[in-house]
Amino acid sequence: MNFQFQTLADMINRQLSVFPRHKLFLNRRFDSAGAEDLIFCEEISKMILQISGDELPTILDDYRWLCGVFMEEELFFRREGRYRHRTFEEAQRTVYSDRVFHSRYLNGHLMTHLWWANHTDTLRYFRNVFLPANKQQFRHLEIGPGHGLFLYFAAAAPNAATIAGWDVSPSSIAATRHALFAMGAPRPVDLSLVNIFDASEARAGDQQFDSLTCSEVLEHLENPPEAMAAIVDLMAPGGRAFICVPVNSPAPDHISLYRSPEEVISLVRDAGLAVEDTLFALPTGVTLERARKDALTINTVVIARKPE
Ligand SMILES: C[S@@+](CC[C@H](N)C(=O)[O-])C[C@H]1O[C@@H](n2cnc3c(N)ncnc32)[C@H](O)[C@@H]1O
């Protein structure tokens, strides 16, 4: 680990103080990290410090807890070849309606953007590849912003005009609002409690967006193609979408299982969008070939454009 990245180094030490068994994992994660990754992780560390404030010890402990929850789901997935829950109601019972569980889940998920290379790479691709190619004065919407890191980067983009975030969960909206305030988002962000399936009622008039993010949301839904249709409807002609779906990614609130990046690409194409670029982001030390063979997680990102 190169200690010119002092905030990251401190964050690693603090994480290991509550989760010593993670040492091998974090050593591997950062021993193989390139300069660009380390610079970005230093930046993410600072953002997480701002978001967490005095709550950092709780957030680090919630990450330790989340790894245990995910391990149980991984074992189920290996044994049964499917996700444990198939309906929104089952996920709701386990995750969303249990306030403590959901809060720990949100906190742990925030930390994964630093510790899990597939999440860090997805976020960096969003900031470095997706946002700069948007047109000047783009109108942006994120569905399911959760921790708020993607939305913050959109709000910080020099070519952005307006920024909105819609989420179905009041606690997620509260977390996004807190994060954007704590990081000092450079533009106002319009946050609303909206279910993507009610998008047509939620939009103001014939409101449309030039840029839309839907990251790690579709696998939470019973009917992703219906959500994709709603997304396409919200996009302006020529508008761009950043769609991210983790394949083979067991979690207690994942109910729609995609088994290959190609299935995700088809989901996007079948909704009527043209694929502009893709990223298959992998866990540390895993090749794409091995991920396909052993059904490991691949964060599949599709940048797609709505025809004019
Ligand atoms: C795992 S988080 C994703 C956070 C962030 N976008 C990311 O990529 O890391 C999923 C988010 O989607 C929201 N969500 C789930 N179902 C939704 C729906 N039907 N409509 C809008 N948001 C939804 C959840 O409340 C949560 O904030």
PDB file of N, CA and C in Angstrom, residues 126-128 130-138 140 149-163 185-187 211:
ATOM      1  N   PHE A 126     -18.531   5.827 -14.213  1.00  0.00           N
ATOM      2  CA  PHE A 126     -19.637   6.785 -14.278  1.00  0.00           C
ATOM      3  C   PHE A 126     -19.087   8.213 -14.337  1.00  0.00           C
ATOM      4  N   ARG A 127     -18.155   8.523 -13.438  1.00  0.00           N
ATOM      5  CA  ARG A 127     -17.641   9.890 -13.396  1.00  0.00           C
ATOM      6  C   ARG A 127     -16.747  10.212 -14.597  1.00  0.00           C
ATOM      7  N   ASN A 128     -15.894   9.250 -14.980  1.00  0.00           N
ATOM      8  CA  ASN A 128     -14.877   9.574 -15.997  1.00  0.00           C
ATOM      9  C   ASN A 128     -15.329   9.332 -17.432  1.00  0.00           C
ATOM     10  N   PHE A 130     -19.035   8.246 -18.416  1.00  0.00           N
ATOM     11  CA  PHE A 130     -20.437   8.580 -18.724  1.00  0.00           C
ATOM     12  C   PHE A 130     -20.687  10.088 -18.675  1.00  0.00           C
ATOM     13  N   LEU A 131     -20.396  10.717 -17.553  1.00  0.00           N
ATOM     14  CA  LEU A 131     -20.794  12.127 -17.366  1.00  0.00           C
ATOM     15  C   LEU A 131     -20.151  13.092 -18.371  1.00  0.00           C
ATOM     16  N   PRO A 132     -18.831  12.972 -18.638  1.00  0.00           N
ATOM     17  CA  PRO A 132     -18.238  13.964 -19.547  1.00  0.00           C
ATOM     18  C   PRO A 132     -18.818  13.911 -20.963  1.00  0.00           C
ATOM     19  N   ALA A 133     -19.382  12.751 -21.371  1.00  0.00           N
ATOM     20  CA  ALA A 133     -19.921  12.636 -22.737  1.00  0.00           C
ATOM     21  C   ALA A 133     -21.368  13.128 -22.832  1.00  0.00           C
ATOM     22  N   ASN A 134     -21.946  13.551 -21.716  1.00  0.00           N
ATOM     23  CA  ASN A 134     -23.291  14.136 -21.780  1.00  0.00           C
ATOM     24  C   ASN A 134     -23.231  15.509 -22.446  1.00  0.00           C
ATOM     25  N   LYS A 135     -24.367  15.910 -23.028  1.00  0.00           N
ATOM     26  CA  LYS A 135     -24.385  17.215 -23.688  1.00  0.00           C
ATOM     27  C   LYS A 135     -24.304  18.345 -22.651  1.00  0.00           C
ATOM     28  N   GLN A 136     -23.993  19.539 -23.111  1.00  0.00           N
ATOM     29  CA  GLN A 136     -23.980  20.706 -22.222  1.00  0.00           C
ATOM     30  C   GLN A 136     -25.376  20.921 -21.652  1.00  0.00           C
ATOM     31  N   GLN A 137     -25.424  21.352 -20.396  1.00  0.00           N
ATOM     32  CA  GLN A 137     -26.709  21.683 -19.751  1.00  0.00           C
ATOM     33  C   GLN A 137     -27.639  20.466 -19.690  1.00  0.00           C
ATOM     34  N   PHE A 138     -27.062  19.295 -19.346  1.00  0.00           N
ATOM     35  CA  PHE A 138     -27.918  18.102 -19.308  1.00  0.00           C
ATOM     36  C   PHE A 138     -28.802  18.088 -18.065  1.00  0.00           C
ATOM     37  N   HIS A 140     -30.538  15.723 -15.455  1.00  0.00           N
ATOM     38  CA  HIS A 140     -30.188  14.376 -14.979  1.00  0.00           C
ATOM     39  C   HIS A 140     -31.181  13.861 -13.944  1.00  0.00           C
ATOM     40  N   LEU A 149     -23.508   8.668  -3.847  1.00  0.00           N
ATOM     41  CA  LEU A 149     -22.200   8.958  -4.454  1.00  0.00           C
ATOM     42  C   LEU A 149     -22.333   9.269  -5.951  1.00  0.00           C
ATOM     43  N   PHE A 150     -23.169   8.487  -6.660  1.00  0.00           N
ATOM     44  CA  PHE A 150     -23.364   8.754  -8.093  1.00  0.00           C
ATOM     45  C   PHE A 150     -24.011  10.124  -8.293  1.00  0.00           C
ATOM     46  N   LEU A 151     -24.999  10.404  -7.448  1.00  0.00           N
ATOM     47  CA  LEU A 151     -25.737  11.662  -7.613  1.00  0.00           C
ATOM     48  C   LEU A 151     -24.837  12.865  -7.330  1.00  0.00           C
ATOM     49  N   TYR A 152     -23.943  12.701  -6.354  1.00  0.00           N
ATOM     50  CA  TYR A 152     -22.996  13.775  -6.052  1.00  0.00           C
ATOM     51  C   TYR A 152     -22.129  14.069  -7.276  1.00  0.00           C
ATOM     52  N   PHE A 153     -21.596  12.999  -7.910  1.00  0.00           N
ATOM     53  CA  PHE A 153     -20.735  13.220  -9.086  1.00  0.00           C
ATOM     54  C   PHE A 153     -21.516  13.888 -10.215  1.00  0.00           C
ATOM     55  N   ALA A 154     -22.794  13.508 -10.383  1.00  0.00           N
ATOM     56  CA  ALA A 154     -23.604  14.154 -11.421  1.00  0.00           C
ATOM     57  C   ALA A 154     -23.766  15.644 -11.094  1.00  0.00           C
ATOM     58  N   ALA A 155     -24.030  15.942  -9.818  1.00  0.00           N
ATOM     59  CA  ALA A 155     -24.223  17.343  -9.417  1.00  0.00           C
ATOM     60  C   ALA A 155     -22.931  18.146  -9.572  1.00  0.00           C
ATOM     61  N   ALA A 156     -21.792  17.463  -9.489  1.00  0.00           N
ATOM     62  CA  ALA A 156     -20.498  18.158  -9.602  1.00  0.00           C
ATOM     63  C   ALA A 156     -20.032  18.278 -11.054  1.00  0.00           C
ATOM     64  N   ALA A 157     -20.748  17.658 -11.997  1.00  0.00           N
ATOM     65  CA  ALA A 157     -20.308  17.699 -13.402  1.00  0.00           C
ATOM     66  C   ALA A 157     -20.489  19.109 -13.957  1.00  0.00           C
ATOM     67  N   PRO A 158     -19.454  19.684 -14.579  1.00  0.00           N
ATOM     68  CA  PRO A 158     -19.563  21.072 -15.066  1.00  0.00           C
ATOM     69  C   PRO A 158     -20.617  21.243 -16.157  1.00  0.00           C
ATOM     70  N   ASN A 159     -20.941  20.144 -16.903  1.00  0.00           N
ATOM     71  CA  ASN A 159     -21.918  20.254 -17.998  1.00  0.00           C
ATOM     72  C   ASN A 159     -23.366  19.999 -17.550  1.00  0.00           C
ATOM     73  N   ALA A 160     -23.582  19.825 -16.244  1.00  0.00           N
ATOM     74  CA  ALA A 160     -24.949  19.547 -15.760  1.00  0.00           C
ATOM     75  C   ALA A 160     -25.762  20.827 -15.612  1.00  0.00           C
ATOM     76  N   ALA A 161     -27.099  20.689 -15.777  1.00  0.00           N
ATOM     77  CA  ALA A 161     -27.983  21.840 -15.539  1.00  0.00           C
ATOM     78  C   ALA A 161     -28.862  21.569 -14.320  1.00  0.00           C
ATOM     79  N   THR A 162     -29.668  20.493 -14.384  1.00  0.00           N
ATOM     80  CA  THR A 162     -30.541  20.175 -13.253  1.00  0.00           C
ATOM     81  C   THR A 162     -30.322  18.720 -12.830  1.00  0.00           C
ATOM     82  N   ILE A 163     -30.508  18.474 -11.532  1.00  0.00           N
ATOM     83  CA  ILE A 163     -30.227  17.147 -10.983  1.00  0.00           C
ATOM     84  C   ILE A 163     -31.402  16.729 -10.107  1.00  0.00           C
ATOM     85  N   ALA A 185     -22.745  19.187  -2.026  1.00  0.00           N
ATOM     86  CA  ALA A 185     -23.052  19.095  -3.468  1.00  0.00           C
ATOM     87  C   ALA A 185     -23.121  20.499  -4.066  1.00  0.00           C
ATOM     88  N   PRO A 186     -22.399  20.722  -5.172  1.00  0.00           N
ATOM     89  CA  PRO A 186     -22.288  22.083  -5.702  1.00  0.00           C
ATOM     90  C   PRO A 186     -23.526  22.615  -6.423  1.00  0.00           C
ATOM     91  N   ARG A 187     -24.575  21.796  -6.541  1.00  0.00           N
ATOM     92  CA  ARG A 187     -25.823  22.246  -7.188  1.00  0.00           C
ATOM     93  C   ARG A 187     -26.975  21.745  -6.359  1.00  0.00           C
ATOM     94  N   SER A 211     -30.098  12.554 -19.277  1.00  0.00           N
ATOM     95  CA  SER A 211     -29.120  11.681 -18.639  1.00  0.00           C
ATOM     96  C   SER A 211     -29.820  10.979 -17.482  1.00  0.00           C
TER      97      SER A 211
END
